[in-house]
Amino acid sequence: MTKGLIIAVTVWLKVIRKKDVYVLLILLSALLSWLTTMNIFGLGGTTRYVSDTGLLLAWFLAWILAVNVSARELPEEENRGTIFSLLAKPITRAELIIGKWLGAWTVVCTANAVFYLAIWAIVAVKSGYIDPSAMIQGFVLHCFALAIITAIGIAFSTRMNFDAAATISFVFTGASLLLLPRIPEFAVKEKGLRAVVMSLIYHGLPHFDILDMRQRIVHDYGPVDVSTMAALVIYAMLLTVFFLVIAWLAYRKKLFSRSELM
Amino acid sequence: MNKAIEIVDLSVKFPSRGGFVEALSHINFSVETGQVCAFLGPNGAGKTTTIHVLLGFLAATEGMAKIFGEDVRKSIARQRIGYLAEHPDTYRFLTGREALSITGRLFGMTGRTLQSNVNAILAMLDMTSAANRKISTYSRGMMQRICLGQSLINNPDLIILDEPTGGLDPIGRMNIRKIIGRLRDEGKTIFFSSHELSEAETVCDHLVIISSGNIVVSGAINKLIKPGENLEKYFMKTIQTAAIHD
Amino acid sequence: MAGIIAVLWICVFTLSCVIYTNSLAEQSRTGRSLSKELLYAGKIALSAHFYDKADTYFHKGVEHIKKRTFENSIFSSFHDIIHPQKHRHLEGKSIDEIMPWLRMATQADSHHVEAYLVAAFWLASEGNRIDLAHTVLTEARINNPNNYEIRLAQARLYLRQGLESEAMRETEAGLRLWPGYNDPNSRDIKLDKASLLFYQALLLEKRGHIPEAILAFRQILDIFPERTHIKNRIRELEEYGQASLLPSNLLDVSLSNDMAHGKKSCRRDGHNHHDHDHAE
């Protein structure tokens, strides 16, 4: 596990030093600042749209960051040939997978925390109010959603190059984020095989919609009860473990070709 | 003497269109501790494949490989190894010191031990003054030295070097050779593949020649090469003979 | 892997071919370039999204209720906990929270007249800011000079303020511009014309211009012949020169009715105001 943590530290250092995350934070702050300065038909004191847009951006940017960071790690090790010197150390492939995931997840969660703080600060500056307990719950569930997304990114990247892994991860997680919540509406009129396929998709893909508390935060519905929260966290953890196991199965006997060294 | 490397009846086959390609065919050889062994062969002979099996990157189709008596499939077998890959690279966003330090941590080093090992390696590589610079600013030779440093940070008993001077200018080669010489003097077991026969002749006491996935020669250099003959001549002769037999 | 990429590539290529050929056809019709056409379509879509967002805000984040399946699924249960489904409305000062979305809708598409009208309506009613409502409608009028609905809304505002000449001017302009690009046989569009005529008739009646007022009332009957209260008023005006209910009182009643039924933001299918909470 210690070796996994060391691998995670290298992921952290890379993200921090490559500055991608700063660009996203600046983008979020710039967009929120622009929103707060918007002239709303001469009215003042409205803040809900700022928190709403901010949280939407936080979800969007954290998603982009999660897929990019997680899908990049393993293919980059192989492309640069650093995988050979890394695996020559007393480290197992499972430790490598866990380390890469842990690094990607924690760095994305930290960036996400900064996004949430920026939203909270901007809303506070405009004298708005966000229920802190709902906000914290929303952040925690969002982080668990990111755990699944990073695990998916890692799983796809075990057998693909970065571009392919990132594209497939975006399509897969994007469909889960945007399309899945609409399937119960689409499936109403479906019968036979199409209904079965829709049911399989609905029950098979990760449900990010149940980890997305934006509506509760923005419209002051307050936090959910502890048992619901616990069930959702367990669901997210199980999915994360599932995708990490898939990643390990795909990676544990992977052969690295010499051409990757050239 | 103990065996640092032991390869017994090792075969590696790669799937290919319509069947398999045999990269290694029932090879046998061993390297005793304290030996400096050159692993030579033409391109595509199976040198890197053998090294990759030793490091656990590739699984053997048949046979077995051991390092200090441990099956290479176990990660513990790599605890006493230092490995420098062909065309080595490392995390360029780190400084030289950080790269060595992180590698040391992977071997379980911490605190003062780690610190003193890193400083010693930096001094040995003559990299102390550039230690706090990012690797992305290093020359090819400096990068090679830092990668070599990473493979030495755990004070390994066996050092496996895959074309350690490949792609370096003469000064870079000389620096790497000096380091290998120093490691030999310290009594380390060194197993390295190279195209540079003069380099092998200078630093090695043992020789393994591989051709088309078969070991054609294995033994002490002073017993294999007759007086008046040099390694280059011997190598060419051996490879040509092996080609005729094939 | 290569197969997936090939399929995706073919899909994207086919889609871009369809968009390109459609846009060429559209371009030859409208004279607009492909990029302008895409930008215009994007702006309209964005504006519609912001307008829908305003509607969702009005319902405290609860989206339009649609028929769903998998109701017994555990995911559906969790979904309903995380995303409350109960139909509620914002009220009072909270109404201001829908304004940013309406502002964004009008900024994305300055021809989105409905967004302007809804914004002006809420500013004038719950917000009690008739001045801001006028500003909104003036901006709407500048961007949409041939739209009669803006004139009708502005006439209502002037009537609420008791500015009769300005209201008269707006009703006249509104009638001149009616129906614009709308279908003159649509019931809603006909209702709008009837409202313009009704306000005009009452204003004329107040000024003592009885024959002109009767003429305007008769025009309402041309559209909706079944309206007995209009028939009665014409009869009273013809017989006694005045009606039993004073035009100013009728105007007040009419305006308050318009306010009560004008909650345009609440435009759900099968919407029943008795089965849900009006929060805050």
Short mmCIF file of C-alpha atoms in Angstrom, two decimals, chain C:
data_model
loop_
_atom_site.label_atom_id
_atom_site.label_comp_id
_atom_site.label_asym_id
_atom_site.label_seq_id
_atom_site.Cartn_x
_atom_site.Cartn_y
_atom_site.Cartn_z
CA MET C 1 -10.75 -0.95 -30.90
CA ALA C 2 -10.10 0.02 -34.49
CA GLY C 3 -13.66 -1.09 -35.29
CA ILE C 4 -15.16 1.25 -32.67
CA ILE C 5 -13.10 4.17 -33.94
CA ALA C 6 -14.12 3.36 -37.52
CA VAL C 7 -17.81 3.26 -36.58
CA LEU C 8 -17.53 6.54 -34.64
CA TRP C 9 -15.66 8.11 -37.53
CA ILE C 10 -18.34 7.01 -40.02
CA CYS C 11 -21.08 8.39 -37.75
CA VAL C 12 -19.32 11.73 -37.35
CA PHE C 13 -18.58 11.91 -41.07
CA THR C 14 -22.18 11.10 -42.02
CA LEU C 15 -23.50 13.62 -39.52
CA SER C 16 -21.20 16.35 -40.78
CA CYS C 17 -22.23 15.56 -44.39
CA VAL C 18 -25.90 15.85 -43.44
CA ILE C 19 -25.33 19.10 -41.55
CA TYR C 20 -23.22 20.50 -44.36
CA THR C 21 -25.66 19.68 -47.16
CA ASN C 22 -28.61 20.89 -45.12
CA SER C 23 -26.78 24.07 -44.32
CA LEU C 24 -25.91 24.62 -47.98
CA ALA C 25 -29.59 24.30 -48.86
CA GLU C 26 -30.49 26.63 -46.00
CA GLN C 27 -27.72 29.02 -46.97
CA SER C 28 -29.01 29.32 -50.51
CA ARG C 29 -32.45 30.07 -49.05
CA THR C 30 -31.44 32.51 -46.30
CA GLY C 31 -28.17 33.82 -47.67
CA ARG C 32 -26.44 33.01 -44.35
CA SER C 33 -23.11 31.18 -44.18
CA LEU C 34 -22.74 27.76 -42.52
CA SER C 35 -20.95 29.18 -39.49
CA LYS C 36 -23.60 31.87 -39.02
CA GLU C 37 -26.33 29.28 -39.42
CA LEU C 38 -24.79 27.03 -36.77
CA LEU C 39 -24.20 29.97 -34.45
CA TYR C 40 -27.79 31.11 -34.87
CA ALA C 41 -29.16 27.62 -34.19
CA GLY C 42 -26.88 27.36 -31.15
CA LYS C 43 -28.05 30.68 -29.78
CA ILE C 44 -31.69 29.70 -30.15
CA ALA C 45 -31.10 26.35 -28.47
CA LEU C 46 -29.20 28.02 -25.64
CA SER C 47 -31.91 30.61 -25.16
CA ALA C 48 -34.56 27.87 -25.04
CA HIS C 49 -32.46 26.01 -22.46
CA PHE C 50 -32.17 29.09 -20.24
CA TYR C 51 -35.90 29.70 -20.56
CA ASP C 52 -36.61 26.10 -19.53
CA LYS C 53 -34.20 26.61 -16.65
CA ALA C 54 -36.27 29.60 -15.51
CA ASP C 55 -39.34 27.39 -15.63
CA THR C 56 -37.55 24.70 -13.61
CA TYR C 57 -36.48 27.33 -11.06
CA PHE C 58 -40.06 28.50 -10.77
CA HIS C 59 -40.83 24.92 -9.74
CA LYS C 60 -37.99 24.79 -7.20
CA GLY C 61 -35.73 22.74 -9.45
CA VAL C 62 -38.35 20.09 -10.18
CA GLU C 63 -38.32 19.23 -13.84
CA HIS C 64 -41.30 18.60 -16.05
CA ILE C 65 -42.92 15.36 -14.85
CA LYS C 66 -42.92 12.74 -17.56
CA LYS C 67 -44.04 9.14 -17.65
CA ARG C 68 -41.28 6.88 -16.44
CA THR C 69 -40.60 3.19 -16.25
CA PHE C 70 -38.42 1.20 -13.79
CA GLU C 71 -40.36 2.92 -10.97
CA ASN C 72 -39.70 -0.05 -8.67
CA SER C 73 -35.96 -0.03 -9.31
CA ILE C 74 -33.69 0.83 -6.39
CA PHE C 75 -32.01 3.42 -8.62
CA SER C 76 -35.36 5.09 -9.22
CA SER C 77 -36.01 5.24 -5.46
CA PHE C 78 -32.63 6.85 -4.80
CA HIS C 79 -33.12 9.18 -7.75
CA ASP C 80 -36.36 10.44 -6.24
CA ILE C 81 -34.68 11.03 -2.87
CA ILE C 82 -31.79 12.95 -4.36
CA HIS C 83 -33.96 14.79 -6.90
CA PRO C 84 -37.24 15.81 -5.19
CA GLN C 85 -40.20 15.42 -7.56
CA LYS C 86 -42.97 17.21 -5.66
CA HIS C 87 -44.49 20.03 -7.67
CA ARG C 88 -43.87 23.35 -5.91
CA HIS C 89 -43.66 27.02 -6.83
CA LEU C 90 -41.45 29.89 -5.85
CA GLU C 91 -43.24 32.88 -4.46
CA GLY C 92 -42.49 36.39 -3.23
CA LYS C 93 -38.92 37.61 -3.35
CA SER C 94 -37.67 34.17 -4.42
CA ILE C 95 -39.18 34.87 -7.83
CA ASP C 96 -36.16 37.07 -8.45
CA GLU C 97 -34.14 33.87 -8.71
CA ILE C 98 -35.69 33.02 -12.08
CA MET C 99 -34.65 36.40 -13.51
CA PRO C 100 -31.00 35.55 -14.29
CA TRP C 101 -32.12 32.69 -16.52
CA LEU C 102 -34.60 34.91 -18.33
CA ARG C 103 -31.86 37.53 -18.72
CA MET C 104 -29.54 34.87 -20.17
CA ALA C 105 -32.33 33.65 -22.46
CA THR C 106 -32.80 37.16 -23.85
CA GLN C 107 -29.06 37.70 -24.14
CA ALA C 108 -28.63 34.45 -26.03
CA ASP C 109 -31.52 35.25 -28.36
CA SER C 110 -32.80 38.82 -28.41
CA HIS C 111 -35.82 37.64 -30.43
CA HIS C 112 -37.02 35.40 -27.60
CA VAL C 113 -40.03 37.63 -26.90
CA GLU C 114 -41.67 35.23 -24.45
CA ALA C 115 -38.64 35.46 -22.16
CA TYR C 116 -38.89 39.26 -22.17
CA LEU C 117 -42.64 39.11 -21.48
CA VAL C 118 -42.28 36.66 -18.58
CA ALA C 119 -39.48 38.74 -17.07
CA ALA C 120 -41.54 41.93 -17.34
CA PHE C 121 -44.56 40.16 -15.90
CA TRP C 122 -42.73 38.97 -12.76
CA LEU C 123 -40.90 42.25 -12.31
CA ALA C 124 -44.18 44.15 -12.41
CA SER C 125 -46.18 41.68 -10.30
CA GLU C 126 -44.23 39.90 -7.53
CA GLY C 127 -41.23 42.19 -7.88
CA ASN C 128 -43.40 45.32 -7.85
CA ARG C 129 -40.85 47.00 -10.11
CA ILE C 130 -42.89 48.45 -12.95
CA ASP C 131 -39.98 50.72 -13.84
CA LEU C 132 -37.73 47.71 -14.50
CA ALA C 133 -40.53 45.95 -16.36
CA HIS C 134 -40.74 48.97 -18.69
CA THR C 135 -36.99 48.86 -19.24
CA VAL C 136 -37.22 45.17 -20.15
CA LEU C 137 -40.09 45.78 -22.56
CA THR C 138 -38.34 48.76 -24.13
CA GLU C 139 -35.30 46.57 -24.79
CA ALA C 140 -37.61 43.90 -26.18
CA ARG C 141 -39.26 46.45 -28.46
CA ILE C 142 -35.93 47.70 -29.79
CA ASN C 143 -34.92 44.14 -30.64
CA ASN C 144 -38.36 43.16 -31.95
CA PRO C 145 -39.97 46.31 -33.36
CA ASN C 146 -42.77 44.45 -35.18
CA ASN C 147 -44.03 42.37 -32.28
CA TYR C 148 -47.53 43.22 -31.03
CA GLU C 149 -47.25 41.14 -27.80
CA ILE C 150 -44.71 43.58 -26.38
CA ARG C 151 -47.09 46.47 -27.06
CA LEU C 152 -49.91 44.60 -25.32
CA ALA C 153 -47.71 43.96 -22.27
CA GLN C 154 -46.62 47.58 -22.21
CA ALA C 155 -50.24 48.75 -22.53
CA ARG C 156 -51.10 46.67 -19.44
CA LEU C 157 -48.27 48.26 -17.51
CA TYR C 158 -49.37 51.79 -18.45
CA LEU C 159 -52.93 50.93 -17.47
CA ARG C 160 -51.73 49.71 -14.07
CA GLN C 161 -49.93 53.02 -13.68
CA GLY C 162 -52.99 54.99 -14.84
CA LEU C 163 -51.12 56.40 -17.85
CA GLU C 164 -54.04 56.24 -20.25
CA SER C 165 -52.65 58.12 -23.27
CA GLU C 166 -49.53 55.94 -23.26
CA ALA C 167 -51.69 52.83 -22.90
CA MET C 168 -53.87 53.99 -25.80
CA ARG C 169 -50.78 54.56 -27.94
CA GLU C 170 -49.55 51.03 -27.20
CA THR C 171 -52.90 49.39 -27.96
CA GLU C 172 -53.09 51.20 -31.28
CA ALA C 173 -49.58 50.13 -32.16
CA GLY C 174 -50.33 46.60 -31.01
CA LEU C 175 -53.41 46.37 -33.21
CA ARG C 176 -51.46 47.70 -36.17
CA LEU C 177 -48.77 45.03 -35.70
CA TRP C 178 -51.16 42.13 -34.95
CA PRO C 179 -50.77 39.23 -35.85
CA GLY C 180 -47.16 39.59 -37.04
CA TYR C 181 -45.70 36.21 -37.95
CA ASN C 182 -48.32 34.37 -35.89
CA ASP C 183 -51.27 32.37 -37.13
CA PRO C 184 -54.28 34.74 -36.98
CA ASN C 185 -56.62 31.77 -36.51
CA SER C 186 -54.90 30.57 -33.35
CA ARG C 187 -57.08 31.01 -30.26
CA ASP C 188 -54.26 32.55 -28.19
CA ILE C 189 -53.45 35.05 -30.92
CA LYS C 190 -57.13 35.96 -31.27
CA LEU C 191 -57.36 36.38 -27.49
CA ASP C 192 -54.47 38.83 -27.63
CA LYS C 193 -56.25 40.91 -30.27
CA ALA C 194 -59.43 40.82 -28.18
CA SER C 195 -57.44 42.11 -25.17
CA LEU C 196 -55.98 44.97 -27.19
CA LEU C 197 -59.45 45.89 -28.47
CA PHE C 198 -60.97 45.59 -25.01
CA TYR C 199 -58.41 47.93 -23.40
CA GLN C 200 -58.81 50.36 -26.28
CA ALA C 201 -62.61 50.27 -26.04
CA LEU C 202 -62.57 50.94 -22.29
CA LEU C 203 -60.10 53.81 -22.71
CA LEU C 204 -62.29 55.33 -25.44
CA GLU C 205 -65.33 54.84 -23.24
CA LYS C 206 -63.60 56.63 -20.36
CA ARG C 207 -62.79 59.53 -22.65
CA GLY C 208 -66.47 59.69 -23.70
CA HIS C 209 -65.81 58.50 -27.23
CA ILE C 210 -68.79 56.13 -27.12
CA PRO C 211 -69.28 55.39 -30.85
CA GLU C 212 -65.56 54.53 -31.24
CA ALA C 213 -65.74 52.38 -28.10
CA ILE C 214 -68.81 50.53 -29.44
CA LEU C 215 -66.92 49.95 -32.70
CA ALA C 216 -64.01 48.39 -30.80
CA PHE C 217 -66.38 46.21 -28.74
CA ARG C 218 -68.06 45.04 -31.95
CA GLN C 219 -64.68 44.02 -33.31
CA ILE C 220 -64.25 41.79 -30.25
CA LEU C 221 -67.58 40.19 -31.05
CA ASP C 222 -66.37 39.58 -34.60
CA ILE C 223 -63.65 37.42 -33.07
CA PHE C 224 -65.61 35.88 -30.15
CA PRO C 225 -69.34 36.21 -30.96
CA GLU C 226 -70.38 34.25 -27.83
CA ARG C 227 -69.19 36.90 -25.34
CA THR C 228 -72.47 38.01 -23.78
CA HIS C 229 -70.95 40.58 -21.40
CA ILE C 230 -69.61 42.46 -24.45
CA LYS C 231 -73.00 42.28 -26.12
CA ASN C 232 -74.65 43.61 -22.93
CA ARG C 233 -72.14 46.44 -22.65
CA ILE C 234 -72.70 47.47 -26.28
CA ARG C 235 -76.46 47.44 -25.62
CA GLU C 236 -76.07 49.59 -22.49
CA LEU C 237 -73.78 52.04 -24.28
CA GLU C 238 -76.17 52.27 -27.24
CA GLU C 239 -79.27 52.69 -25.04
CA TYR C 240 -78.00 54.83 -22.13
CA GLY C 241 -74.71 56.25 -23.41
CA GLN C 242 -72.97 54.59 -20.44
CA ALA C 243 -72.59 51.14 -18.89
CA SER C 244 -73.64 50.09 -15.39
CA LEU C 245 -70.06 49.04 -14.51
CA LEU C 246 -67.68 51.98 -14.89
CA PRO C 247 -64.86 51.44 -17.42
CA SER C 248 -62.22 52.18 -14.78
CA ASN C 249 -63.63 49.46 -12.50
CA LEU C 250 -63.83 47.02 -15.40
CA LEU C 251 -60.23 47.81 -16.28
CA ASP C 252 -59.14 47.05 -12.71
CA VAL C 253 -60.99 43.74 -12.76
CA SER C 254 -59.59 42.88 -16.18
CA LEU C 255 -56.01 43.73 -15.19
CA SER C 256 -56.18 41.72 -11.97
CA ASN C 257 -57.60 38.78 -13.94
CA ASP C 258 -54.72 39.09 -16.38
CA MET C 259 -52.30 39.03 -13.46
CA ALA C 260 -53.95 35.98 -11.95
CA HIS C 261 -53.89 34.05 -15.20
CA GLY C 262 -50.66 35.43 -16.51
CA LYS C 263 -48.26 33.22 -14.56
CA LYS C 264 -46.67 32.30 -17.80
CA SER C 265 -43.75 30.67 -16.12
CA CYS C 266 -45.96 27.94 -14.80
CA ARG C 267 -46.74 26.29 -18.09
CA ARG C 268 -46.73 22.63 -17.28
CA ASP C 269 -48.97 20.21 -19.15
CA GLY C 270 -52.03 19.37 -17.08
CA HIS C 271 -50.89 21.87 -14.47
CA ASN C 272 -53.22 22.03 -11.47
CA HIS C 273 -52.47 24.70 -8.89
CA HIS C 274 -54.48 22.91 -6.23
CA ASP C 275 -52.32 19.81 -6.03
CA HIS C 276 -49.03 21.34 -5.01
CA ASP C 277 -47.34 23.76 -2.64
CA HIS C 278 -46.54 27.32 -3.46
CA ALA C 279 -43.40 27.54 -1.40
CA GLU C 280 -41.85 30.54 0.35
#
